[in-house]
C-alpha positions as a Python dict, from the first residue, in 0.01 Angstrom:
ca = {
    (1, 'M'): (0, 0, 0),
    (2, 'Y'): (72, -371, -24),
    (3, 'Y'): (-30, -675, 171),
    (4, 'M'): (325, -813, 162),
    (5, 'E'): (680, -680, 149),
    (6, 'Y'): (728, -556, -205),
    (7, 'T'): (1074, -582, -365),
    (8, 'E'): (1227, -525, -707),
    (9, 'L'): (1289, -899, -738),
    (10, 'L'): (923, -973, -669),
    (11, 'E'): (818, -708, -921),
    (12, 'N'): (1038, -865, -1188),
    (13, 'Q'): (894, -1209, -1113),
    (14, 'I'): (538, -1076, -1140),
    (15, 'I'): (614, -903, -1471),
    (16, 'G'): (761, -1228, -1604),
    (17, 'R'): (449, -1415, -1504),
    (18, 'L'): (223, -1154, -1662),
    (19, 'R'): (407, -1194, -1993),
    (20, 'I'): (360, -1571, -1981),
    (21, 'D'): (-12, -1544, -1903),
    (22, 'N'): (-76, -1286, -2178),
    (23, 'P'): (90, -1432, -2491),
    (24, 'W'): (-133, -1223, -2721),
    (25, 'W'): (65, -914, -2613),
    (26, 'T'): (337, -1032, -2852),
    (27, 'E'): (178, -1307, -3061),
    (28, 'G'): (-165, -1151, -3119),
    (29, 'E'): (-366, -1465, -3036),
    (30, 'I'): (-462, -1694, -2751),
    (31, 'P'): (-271, -2026, -2707),
    (32, 'D'): (-357, -2314, -2944),
    (33, 'F'): (-476, -2519, -2646),
    (34, 'Y'): (-772, -2284, -2600),
    (35, 'Q'): (-826, -2218, -2970),
    (36, 'D'): (-882, -2590, -3027),
    (37, 'M'): (-1161, -2611, -2767),
    (38, 'Q'): (-1521, -2564, -2874),
    (39, 'P'): (-1685, -2269, -2699),
    (40, 'R'): (-1975, -2307, -2458),
    (41, 'L'): (-2311, -2197, -2600),
    (42, 'Y'): (-2329, -1947, -2312),
    (43, 'L'): (-2035, -1754, -2464),
    (44, 'D'): (-2251, -1517, -2670),
    (45, 'I'): (-2437, -1401, -2359),
    (46, 'F'): (-2120, -1356, -2155),
    (47, 'Y'): (-1942, -1177, -2438),
    (48, 'S'): (-2224, -924, -2471),
    (49, 'L'): (-2188, -839, -2099),
    (50, 'V'): (-1811, -799, -2130),
    (51, 'T'): (-1834, -571, -2434),
    (52, 'N'): (-2104, -348, -2287),
    (53, 'T'): (-1868, -67, -2192),
    (54, 'E'): (-2145, 189, -2147),
    (55, 'L'): (-2254, 11, -1830),
    (56, 'K'): (-1985, 89, -1574),
    (57, 'R'): (-1995, -242, -1397),
    (58, 'A'): (-1759, -533, -1347),
    (59, 'V'): (-1881, -872, -1467),
    (60, 'I'): (-1856, -1153, -1211),
    (61, 'L'): (-1833, -1493, -1384),
    (62, 'M'): (-1915, -1762, -1129),
    (63, 'G'): (-1970, -2134, -1137),
    (64, 'P'): (-1834, -2464, -1006),
    (65, 'R'): (-1488, -2591, -1084),
    (66, 'R'): (-1399, -2724, -1431),
    (67, 'V'): (-1714, -2611, -1614),
    (68, 'G'): (-1511, -2391, -1848),
    (69, 'K'): (-1489, -2046, -1687),
    (70, 'T'): (-1123, -1991, -1775),
    (71, 'V'): (-1178, -2130, -2125),
    (72, 'M'): (-1472, -1890, -2167),
    (73, 'I'): (-1247, -1601, -2067),
    (74, 'Y'): (-988, -1706, -2327),
    (75, 'H'): (-1257, -1743, -2594),
    (76, 'T'): (-1381, -1394, -2501),
    (77, 'I'): (-1027, -1261, -2541),
    (78, 'A'): (-1003, -1431, -2882),
    (79, 'R'): (-1324, -1257, -2995),
    (80, 'L'): (-1200, -921, -2868),
    (81, 'L'): (-884, -968, -3074),
    (82, 'E'): (-1087, -1072, -3380),
    (83, 'E'): (-1297, -758, -3347),
    (84, 'G'): (-992, -536, -3350),
    (85, 'I'): (-933, -461, -2983),
    (86, 'P'): (-558, -381, -2950),
    (87, 'Q'): (-379, -686, -2815),
    (88, 'Q'): (-202, -488, -2544),
    (89, 'N'): (-530, -351, -2412),
    (90, 'I'): (-639, -697, -2293),
    (91, 'I'): (-499, -814, -1960),
    (92, 'Y'): (-545, -1155, -1796),
    (93, 'I'): (-439, -1221, -1436),
    (94, 'S'): (-492, -1551, -1255),
    (95, 'V'): (-526, -1435, -895),
    (96, 'E'): (-475, -1793, -776),
    (97, 'T'): (-110, -1781, -894),
    (98, 'P'): (105, -1799, -575),
    (99, 'I'): (330, -1510, -677),
    (100, 'Y'): (30, -1273, -673),
    (101, 'N'): (-59, -1374, -318),
    (102, 'K'): (-186, -1082, -108),
    (103, 'I'): (-117, -814, -371),
    (104, 'Y'): (-389, -562, -447),
    (105, 'L'): (-577, -593, -776),
    (106, 'E'): (-495, -232, -861),
    (107, 'Q'): (-123, -297, -824),
    (108, 'L'): (-147, -598, -1056),
    (109, 'F'): (-333, -385, -1310),
    (110, 'N'): (-78, -105, -1290),
    (111, 'L'): (211, -350, -1318),
    (112, 'S'): (52, -489, -1632),
    (113, 'K'): (32, -142, -1785),
    (114, 'Q'): (391, -73, -1675),
    (115, 'T'): (501, -394, -1848),
    (116, 'L'): (327, -277, -2167),
    (117, 'G'): (481, 70, -2150),
    (118, 'K'): (142, 231, -2091),
    (119, 'T'): (104, 552, -1893),
    (120, 'D'): (-134, 605, -1603),
    (121, 'D'): (-303, 901, -1771),
    (122, 'D'): (-399, 735, -2098),
    (123, 'H'): (-767, 709, -2183),
    (124, 'E'): (-764, 389, -2388),
    (125, 'Q'): (-1031, 123, -2341),
    (126, 'Y'): (-898, -180, -2149),
    (127, 'Y'): (-1041, -521, -2076),
    (128, 'V'): (-901, -672, -1757),
    (129, 'F'): (-976, -1030, -1648),
    (130, 'F'): (-911, -1149, -1290),
    (131, 'D'): (-943, -1528, -1280),
    (132, 'E'): (-1021, -1723, -957),
    (133, 'I'): (-1061, -1405, -758),
    (134, 'Q'): (-1211, -1561, -444),
    (135, 'Y'): (-870, -1633, -291),
    (136, 'L'): (-786, -1265, -257),
    (137, 'K'): (-908, -1133, 75),
    (138, 'D'): (-1157, -847, 42),
    (139, 'W'): (-1156, -885, -338),
    (140, 'E'): (-1499, -725, -364),
    (141, 'I'): (-1378, -403, -196),
    (142, 'N'): (-1072, -395, -422),
    (143, 'L'): (-1280, -454, -734),
    (144, 'K'): (-1547, -197, -646),
    (145, 'S'): (-1273, 62, -599),
    (146, 'L'): (-1131, -21, -942),
    (147, 'V'): (-1472, 14, -1109),
    (148, 'D'): (-1521, 353, -946),
    (149, 'T'): (-1171, 474, -1034),
    (150, 'Y'): (-1110, 351, -1390),
    (151, 'K'): (-1406, 450, -1610),
    (152, 'N'): (-1229, 339, -1927),
    (153, 'V'): (-1169, -20, -1808),
    (154, 'K'): (-1406, -316, -1825),
    (155, 'F'): (-1320, -543, -1535),
    (156, 'V'): (-1417, -910, -1537),
    (157, 'A'): (-1365, -1145, -1243),
    (158, 'S'): (-1424, -1518, -1217),
    (159, 'G'): (-1445, -1759, -928),
    (160, 'S'): (-1547, -2112, -834),
    (161, 'A'): (-1708, -2046, -495),
    (162, 'A'): (-2032, -1939, -660),
    (163, 'A'): (-2249, -1871, -355),
    (164, 'E'): (-1972, -1695, -164),
    (165, 'L'): (-1895, -1477, -466),
    (166, 'K'): (-2261, -1395, -512),
    (167, 'R'): (-2303, -1305, -144),
    (168, 'R'): (-2008, -1068, -148),
    (169, 'S'): (-2110, -932, -487),
    (170, 'N'): (-2455, -847, -352),
    (171, 'E'): (-2322, -701, -27),
    (172, 'S'): (-2040, -484, -162),
    (173, 'G'): (-2097, -459, -535),
    (174, 'A'): (-2454, -333, -556),
    (175, 'G'): (-2472, -121, -870),
    (176, 'R'): (-2109, -201, -953),
    (177, 'F'): (-2117, -574, -1040),
    (178, 'T'): (-2317, -784, -1287),
    (179, 'D'): (-2326, -1153, -1193),
    (180, 'F'): (-2316, -1426, -1458),
    (181, 'S'): (-2346, -1792, -1356),
    (182, 'L'): (-2200, -2062, -1583),
    (183, 'P'): (-2363, -2398, -1508),
    (184, 'P'): (-2218, -2744, -1568),
    (185, 'L'): (-2256, -2852, -1930),
    (186, 'T'): (-2625, -2890, -2015),
    (187, 'F'): (-2764, -3169, -2231),
    (188, 'Y'): (-2850, -2916, -2502),
    (189, 'E'): (-2485, -2807, -2513),
    (190, 'Y'): (-2362, -3165, -2489),
    (191, 'V'): (-2555, -3271, -2801),
    (192, 'H'): (-2428, -2967, -2993),
    (193, 'L'): (-2067, -3000, -2879),
    (194, 'K'): (-2067, -3366, -2981),
    (195, 'G'): (-2195, -3265, -3326),
    (196, 'Y'): (-2535, -3440, -3307),
    (197, 'E'): (-2767, -3140, -3325),
    (198, 'K'): (-2911, -3276, -3653),
    (199, 'L'): (-3064, -3557, -3447),
    (200, 'M'): (-3311, -3308, -3303),
    (201, 'I'): (-3633, -3202, -3472),
    (202, 'P'): (-3815, -2883, -3366),
    (203, 'R'): (-4182, -2956, -3313),
    (204, 'K'): (-4495, -2798, -3170),
    (205, 'M'): (-4699, -2938, -2884),
    (206, 'Q'): (-5057, -2843, -2804),
    (207, 'W'): (-5065, -2713, -2448),
    (208, 'K'): (-5386, -2579, -2298),
    (209, 'G'): (-5511, -2489, -2643),
    (210, 'N'): (-5187, -2317, -2748),
    (211, 'E'): (-4880, -2431, -2936),
    (212, 'I'): (-4548, -2446, -2750),
    (213, 'D'): (-4203, -2528, -2884),
    (214, 'C'): (-4030, -2854, -2799),
    (215, 'F'): (-3805, -3110, -2966),
    (216, 'G'): (-3836, -3459, -3104),
    (217, 'T'): (-3561, -3672, -3257),
    (218, 'M'): (-3481, -3856, -3578),
    (219, 'D'): (-3318, -4145, -3389),
    (220, 'I'): (-3434, -4208, -3033),
    (221, 'D'): (-3192, -4498, -2981),
    (222, 'K'): (-2894, -4280, -3069),
    (223, 'L'): (-3025, -3993, -2857),
    (224, 'N'): (-3080, -4223, -2558),
    (225, 'K'): (-2723, -4349, -2588),
    (226, 'L'): (-2603, -3987, -2586),
    (227, 'F'): (-2827, -3921, -2286),
    (228, 'I'): (-2675, -4206, -2083),
    (229, 'D'): (-2327, -4091, -2185),
    (230, 'Y'): (-2421, -3742, -2069),
    (231, 'I'): (-2534, -3875, -1731),
    (232, 'N'): (-2200, -4050, -1689),
    (233, 'Y'): (-1952, -3811, -1850),
    (234, 'G'): (-2133, -3503, -1976),
    (235, 'G'): (-2110, -3235, -1711),
    (236, 'Y'): (-1752, -3127, -1774),
    (237, 'P'): (-1625, -3016, -2117),
    (238, 'E'): (-1283, -3178, -2067),
    (239, 'V'): (-1440, -3516, -1994),
    (240, 'V'): (-1670, -3494, -2299),
    (241, 'F'): (-1381, -3476, -2545),
    (242, 'S'): (-1127, -3702, -2376),
    (243, 'D'): (-1153, -4079, -2415),
    (244, 'K'): (-858, -4109, -2177),
    (245, 'I'): (-1041, -3924, -1898),
    (246, 'Q'): (-1357, -4127, -1964),
    (247, 'E'): (-1158, -4445, -1899),
    (248, 'N'): (-1106, -4321, -1545),
    (249, 'P'): (-1327, -4016, -1482),
    (250, 'G'): (-1295, -4066, -1108),
    (251, 'Q'): (-929, -3967, -1106),
    (252, 'F'): (-995, -3643, -1295),
    (253, 'I'): (-1314, -3538, -1115),
    (254, 'R'): (-1206, -3649, -768),
    (255, 'H'): (-872, -3471, -787),
    (256, 'D'): (-960, -3159, -984),
    (257, 'I'): (-1312, -3101, -859),
    (258, 'I'): (-1427, -3290, -552),
    (259, 'D'): (-1100, -3295, -358),
    (260, 'K'): (-1021, -2931, -430),
    (261, 'V'): (-1371, -2822, -331),
    (262, 'L'): (-1409, -3043, -24),
    (263, 'L'): (-1050, -3037, 99),
    (264, 'R'): (-943, -2686, 3),
    (265, 'D'): (-1217, -2447, -109),
    (266, 'L'): (-1478, -2512, 160),
    (267, 'P'): (-1238, -2540, 457),
    (268, 'S'): (-1056, -2221, 358),
    (269, 'L'): (-1371, -2018, 287),
    (270, 'Y'): (-1593, -2149, 566),
    (271, 'G'): (-1354, -2275, 830),
    (272, 'I'): (-1472, -2636, 819),
    (273, 'Q'): (-1278, -2852, 1061),
    (274, 'D'): (-1366, -3213, 983),
    (275, 'V'): (-1326, -3239, 606),
    (276, 'Q'): (-1337, -3618, 619),
    (277, 'E'): (-1683, -3604, 771),
    (278, 'L'): (-1794, -3362, 499),
    (279, 'N'): (-1644, -3586, 231),
    (280, 'S'): (-1829, -3892, 363),
    (281, 'L'): (-2156, -3703, 372),
    (282, 'F'): (-2117, -3583, 12),
    (283, 'T'): (-2035, -3936, -102),
    (284, 'M'): (-2354, -4065, 59),
    (285, 'I'): (-2562, -3788, -100),
    (286, 'A'): (-2406, -3850, -441),
    (287, 'Y'): (-2490, -4219, -431),
    (288, 'H'): (-2854, -4143, -345),
    (289, 'S'): (-2900, -3835, -566),
    (290, 'G'): (-3269, -3781, -633),
    (291, 'S'): (-3377, -3959, -317),
    (292, 'Q'): (-3581, -3812, -36),
    (293, 'F'): (-3379, -3727, 275),
    (294, 'S'): (-3447, -3606, 627),
    (295, 'Y'): (-3202, -3467, 880),
    (296, 'E'): (-3310, -3740, 1121),
    (297, 'T'): (-3230, -4032, 891),
    (298, 'M'): (-2917, -3866, 752),
    (299, 'S'): (-2785, -3811, 1101),
    (300, 'K'): (-2842, -4174, 1194),
    (301, 'E'): (-2685, -4309, 875),
    (302, 'S'): (-2385, -4075, 868),
    (303, 'G'): (-2325, -4026, 1239),
    (304, 'V'): (-2314, -3647, 1186),
    (305, 'R'): (-2501, -3424, 1429),
    (306, 'K'): (-2812, -3261, 1285),
    (307, 'D'): (-2688, -2905, 1342),
    (308, 'L'): (-2367, -2986, 1154),
    (309, 'L'): (-2563, -3160, 879),
    (310, 'K'): (-2752, -2841, 803),
    (311, 'K'): (-2425, -2646, 783),
    (312, 'Y'): (-2258, -2908, 563),
    (313, 'I'): (-2551, -2916, 321),
    (314, 'S'): (-2542, -2536, 301),
    (315, 'Y'): (-2170, -2555, 226),
    (316, 'L'): (-2220, -2815, -48),
    (317, 'E'): (-2490, -2600, -204),
    (318, 'A'): (-2258, -2299, -184),
    (319, 'A'): (-1998, -2500, -377),
    (320, 'F'): (-2263, -2576, -640),
    (321, 'L'): (-2224, -2950, -592),
    (322, 'I'): (-2583, -3015, -479),
    (323, 'R'): (-2924, -2853, -476),
    (324, 'V'): (-3189, -2908, -209),
    (325, 'I'): (-3544, -2921, -350),
    (326, 'H'): (-3819, -2858, -98),
    (327, 'R'): (-4152, -3037, -108),
    (328, 'T'): (-4511, -2920, -112),
    (329, 'D'): (-4828, -3113, -34),
    (330, 'D'): (-5111, -3202, -271),
    (331, 'N'): (-5248, -2847, -228),
    (332, 'A'): (-4912, -2696, -334),
    (333, 'K'): (-4846, -2571, 21),
    (334, 'R'): (-4506, -2587, 189),
    (335, 'Y'): (-4500, -2804, 500),
    (336, 'Q'): (-4484, -2588, 812),
    (337, 'R'): (-4253, -2836, 976),
    (338, 'E'): (-4031, -2956, 696),
    (339, 'T'): (-3900, -3299, 785),
    (340, 'S'): (-3795, -3427, 442),
    (341, 'F'): (-3663, -3293, 113),
    (342, 'K'): (-3482, -3413, -197),
    (343, 'I'): (-3119, -3352, -282),
    (344, 'Y'): (-2986, -3361, -636),
    (345, 'L'): (-2634, -3342, -770),
    (346, 'T'): (-2607, -3033, -987),
    (347, 'N'): (-2414, -3250, -1229),
    (348, 'P'): (-2505, -3621, -1267),
    (349, 'S'): (-2156, -3722, -1380),
    (350, 'L'): (-2027, -3657, -1027),
    (351, 'R'): (-2186, -3987, -927),
    (352, 'C'): (-2009, -4177, -1203),
    (353, 'A'): (-1677, -4032, -1090),
    (354, 'L'): (-1729, -4144, -731),
    (355, 'F'): (-1863, -4489, -811),
    (356, 'Q'): (-1903, -4631, -1161),
    (357, 'P'): (-2090, -4552, -1484),
    (358, 'I'): (-2465, -4605, -1461),
    (359, 'R'): (-2627, -4860, -1694),
    (360, 'V'): (-2985, -4864, -1817),
    (361, 'T'): (-3041, -5189, -1627),
    (362, 'D'): (-2921, -5054, -1291),
    (363, 'S'): (-3182, -5001, -1022),
    (364, 'E'): (-3061, -4641, -972),
    (365, 'I'): (-3124, -4540, -1334),
    (366, 'G'): (-3455, -4371, -1246),
    (367, 'D'): (-3298, -4145, -984),
    (368, 'M'): (-3009, -4053, -1216),
    (369, 'V'): (-3244, -3974, -1504),
    (370, 'E'): (-3437, -3749, -1266),
    (371, 'T'): (-3108, -3591, -1153),
    (372, 'A'): (-3017, -3518, -1515),
    (373, 'V'): (-3353, -3348, -1572),
    (374, 'Y'): (-3320, -3136, -1257),
    (375, 'A'): (-2966, -3042, -1364),
    (376, 'Q'): (-3121, -2853, -1658),
    (377, 'W'): (-3370, -2671, -1432),
    (378, 'I'): (-3128, -2576, -1152),
    (379, 'P'): (-2947, -2298, -1346),
    (380, 'R'): (-3280, -2138, -1443),
    (381, 'Q'): (-3308, -1793, -1285),
    (382, 'S'): (-3668, -1693, -1232),
    (383, 'T'): (-3856, -1482, -982),
    (384, 'D'): (-4192, -1584, -1130),
    (385, 'S'): (-4194, -1951, -1037),
    (386, 'V'): (-4042, -2193, -787),
    (387, 'I'): (-3936, -2545, -879),
    (388, 'T'): (-4043, -2804, -623),
    (389, 'F'): (-4188, -3153, -593),
    (390, 'A'): (-4516, -3262, -441),
    (391, 'N'): (-4537, -3533, -179),
    (392, 'W'): (-4833, -3628, 39),
    (393, 'R'): (-5018, -3926, 183),
    (394, 'L'): (-5233, -4053, -103),
    (395, 'N'): (-5407, -4314, 108),
    (396, 'K'): (-5346, -4509, 427),
    (397, 'N'): (-5058, -4710, 283),
    (398, 'T'): (-4931, -4500, -7),
    (399, 'Q'): (-4745, -4175, -49),
    (400, 'G'): (-4844, -3963, -347),
    (401, 'E'): (-4572, -3782, -539),
    (402, 'V'): (-4527, -3566, -848),
    (403, 'D'): (-4164, -3532, -952),
    (404, 'I'): (-4149, -3167, -1065),
    (405, 'V'): (-4398, -2891, -1002),
    (406, 'G'): (-4369, -2526, -1105),
    (407, 'I'): (-4531, -2301, -843),
    (408, 'D'): (-4640, -1950, -937),
    (409, 'A'): (-4444, -1734, -692),
    (410, 'G'): (-4717, -1472, -669),
    (411, 'R'): (-5030, -1686, -645),
    (412, 'Q'): (-4862, -1984, -478),
    (413, 'K'): (-5047, -2213, -718),
    (414, 'P'): (-4908, -2484, -948),
    (415, 'Q'): (-4853, -2368, -1306),
    (416, 'W'): (-4744, -2704, -1444),
    (417, 'A'): (-4641, -3056, -1344),
    (418, 'V'): (-4401, -3315, -1487),
    (419, 'E'): (-4367, -3683, -1405),
    (420, 'I'): (-4024, -3827, -1488),
    (421, 'K'): (-4023, -4187, -1611),
    (422, 'W'): (-3759, -4392, -1790),
    (423, 'S'): (-4017, -4636, -1925),
    (424, 'D'): (-4277, -4664, -2202),
    (425, 'R'): (-4510, -4858, -1976),
    (426, 'Y'): (-4727, -4560, -1882),
    (427, 'T'): (-4797, -4463, -2243),
    (428, 'E'): (-5012, -4776, -2256),
    (429, 'R'): (-5127, -4764, -1895),
    (430, 'P'): (-5170, -4396, -1806),
    (431, 'G'): (-5423, -4486, -1539),
    (432, 'E'): (-5134, -4616, -1328),
    (433, 'L'): (-5012, -4258, -1284),
    (434, 'E'): (-5233, -4241, -978),
    (435, 'S'): (-5053, -3957, -799),
    (436, 'L'): (-5043, -3729, -1102),
    (437, 'L'): (-5407, -3794, -1188),
    (438, 'W'): (-5504, -3707, -827),
    (439, 'Y'): (-5289, -3394, -821),
    (440, 'M'): (-5393, -3235, -1152),
    (441, 'P'): (-5767, -3174, -1102),
    (442, 'K'): (-5714, -3087, -737),
    (443, 'N'): (-5490, -2799, -847),
    (444, 'G'): (-5671, -2695, -1163),
    (445, 'L'): (-5415, -2841, -1405),
    (446, 'T'): (-5555, -2962, -1736),
    (447, 'D'): (-5223, -3064, -1898),
    (448, 'A'): (-4908, -3234, -1773),
    (449, 'I'): (-4592, -3381, -1923),
    (450, 'V'): (-4493, -3741, -1858),
    (451, 'T'): (-4159, -3858, -1989),
    (452, 'S'): (-4103, -4196, -2150),
    (453, 'E'): (-3806, -4391, -2279),
    (454, 'T'): (-3887, -4380, -2652),
    (455, 'V'): (-4254, -4293, -2716),
    (456, 'T'): (-4417, -3962, -2810),
    (457, 'V'): (-4794, -3964, -2774),
    (458, 'T'): (-5079, -3761, -2624),
    (459, 'K'): (-5343, -3925, -2405),
    (460, 'E'): (-5670, -3759, -2303),
    (461, 'M'): (-5849, -3900, -2001),
    (462, 'D'): (-6086, -3775, -1729),
    (463, 'N'): (-6071, -3414, -1847),
    (464, 'V'): (-5691, -3402, -1837),
    (465, 'V'): (-5431, -3432, -2112),
    (466, 'L'): (-5103, -3618, -2065),
    (467, 'H'): (-4827, -3534, -2311),
    (468, 'F'): (-4577, -3820, -2329),
    (469, 'M'): (-4230, -3751, -2471),
    (470, 'P'): (-3892, -3927, -2444),
    (471, 'V'): (-3705, -3804, -2139),
    (472, 'A'): (-3395, -3728, -2349),
    (473, 'C'): (-3606, -3497, -2570),
    (474, 'Y'): (-3757, -3331, -2264),
    (475, 'T'): (-3412, -3282, -2106),
    (476, 'Y'): (-3281, -3128, -2427),
    (477, 'T'): (-3583, -2897, -2449),
    (478, 'V'): (-3550, -2778, -2087),
    (479, 'A'): (-3176, -2715, -2131),
    (480, 'R'): (-3237, -2516, -2448),
    (481, 'N'): (-3508, -2311, -2278),
    (482, 'T'): (-3279, -2247, -1980),
    (483, 'L'): (-3022, -2099, -2219),
    (484, 'E'): (-3290, -1883, -2383),
    (485, 'N'): (-3414, -1780, -2038),
    (486, 'T'): (-3061, -1660, -1959),
    (487, 'R'): (-3051, -1457, -2280),
    (488, 'F'): (-3381, -1295, -2187),
    (489, 'L'): (-3262, -1228, -1833),
    (490, 'Y'): (-2976, -1015, -1966),
    (491, 'G'): (-3195, -840, -2223),
    (492, 'L'): (-3055, -1018, -2530),
}
């Protein structure tokens, strides 16, 4: 029945560990450490999935390391307790704990009930949380069996290997699992967690003859400072609230995130041999986040074979460290032979951790601002549109490019376009936006957004309308809409 030799001594050790990890069994509340943390704004959505006991499915909470998955579980437990769920009907098990190595999930669940003096034939409602589940072999088979067997138990599992969890969830958990992805901290959440939401002003923008919701600000200088701080330190909740970590974010992020992912998670899950080569490649990508890459140039610069490059990039995407964005031409068509693409960090503060904080005067500020904007779009789950960028030969000597384009998945036509700028220059000289002004009429677009540093203004020219807004306001708006999109996705 067990993966390993099971003894009375081991059972006693496991029971002791379960008591430590579930202090609410005796104290009635979660530890102060978690109570003192502000909850993610995604908590309401996750909590609604956990408390939906009519749907006999396990909830799979996935996302990269250190974005607050375990904290979200503890905050969920706190709410369950507040709403009157009996404290001994809530069970938390960190599967990553060495003492649980190679023991079935069902045995851990039954040991928990044994510890609480519960019988196997009771019909009480339980909430069982398995944290960091990806390190248990065949976890998805174990979990599916539990869902099928225990109709009065809501099972929740979390893991950091997002893509691997999702693949196994889809393969083995069809109809039994509900996936929920927790992204790195968004700029919308960052502003709220820092207590500056009063800086933001809801406003309406005319768009193709209709009004759409967006946000302005009462103090653009303060918001821009917050935006740069977000780029440098904002992706991880622990970094946001710790001045000590911000003094040396590299030590925290390298050790707890990058090293564990690159040196432990990916090699163990995917059998990668040369982790140093993978580490060097990720460092190069992080430094040039937002740049256009090709396998040819990457292979020459890194010394990594092209076939391995493709595998490594897939691995880094699976670990939710990067996202590859594919390009289209000026007719919104994918290139048949794709030779170049862009790669963005899913979290801009990874670059700061590897190198140094970005400053507004640095030459890389444009790419990092663009990375921050894409970081708000990347968690968006939509089957209706595809996020891409447009790149083509504008004339003999110039490449045309539009930074973000939303392609209608059904019609394969652009729905909207955005040009990302960290400058007010183009509010006075919109004619210099040559690529955008070429692209819009060619694809039937009458309106587009262009970001600025501080200015909000609308410019009409040549039968098109350009809506200028500060990039920090745009980033906040996109992040807020991504959260609302997630609510809608789960029917809330």
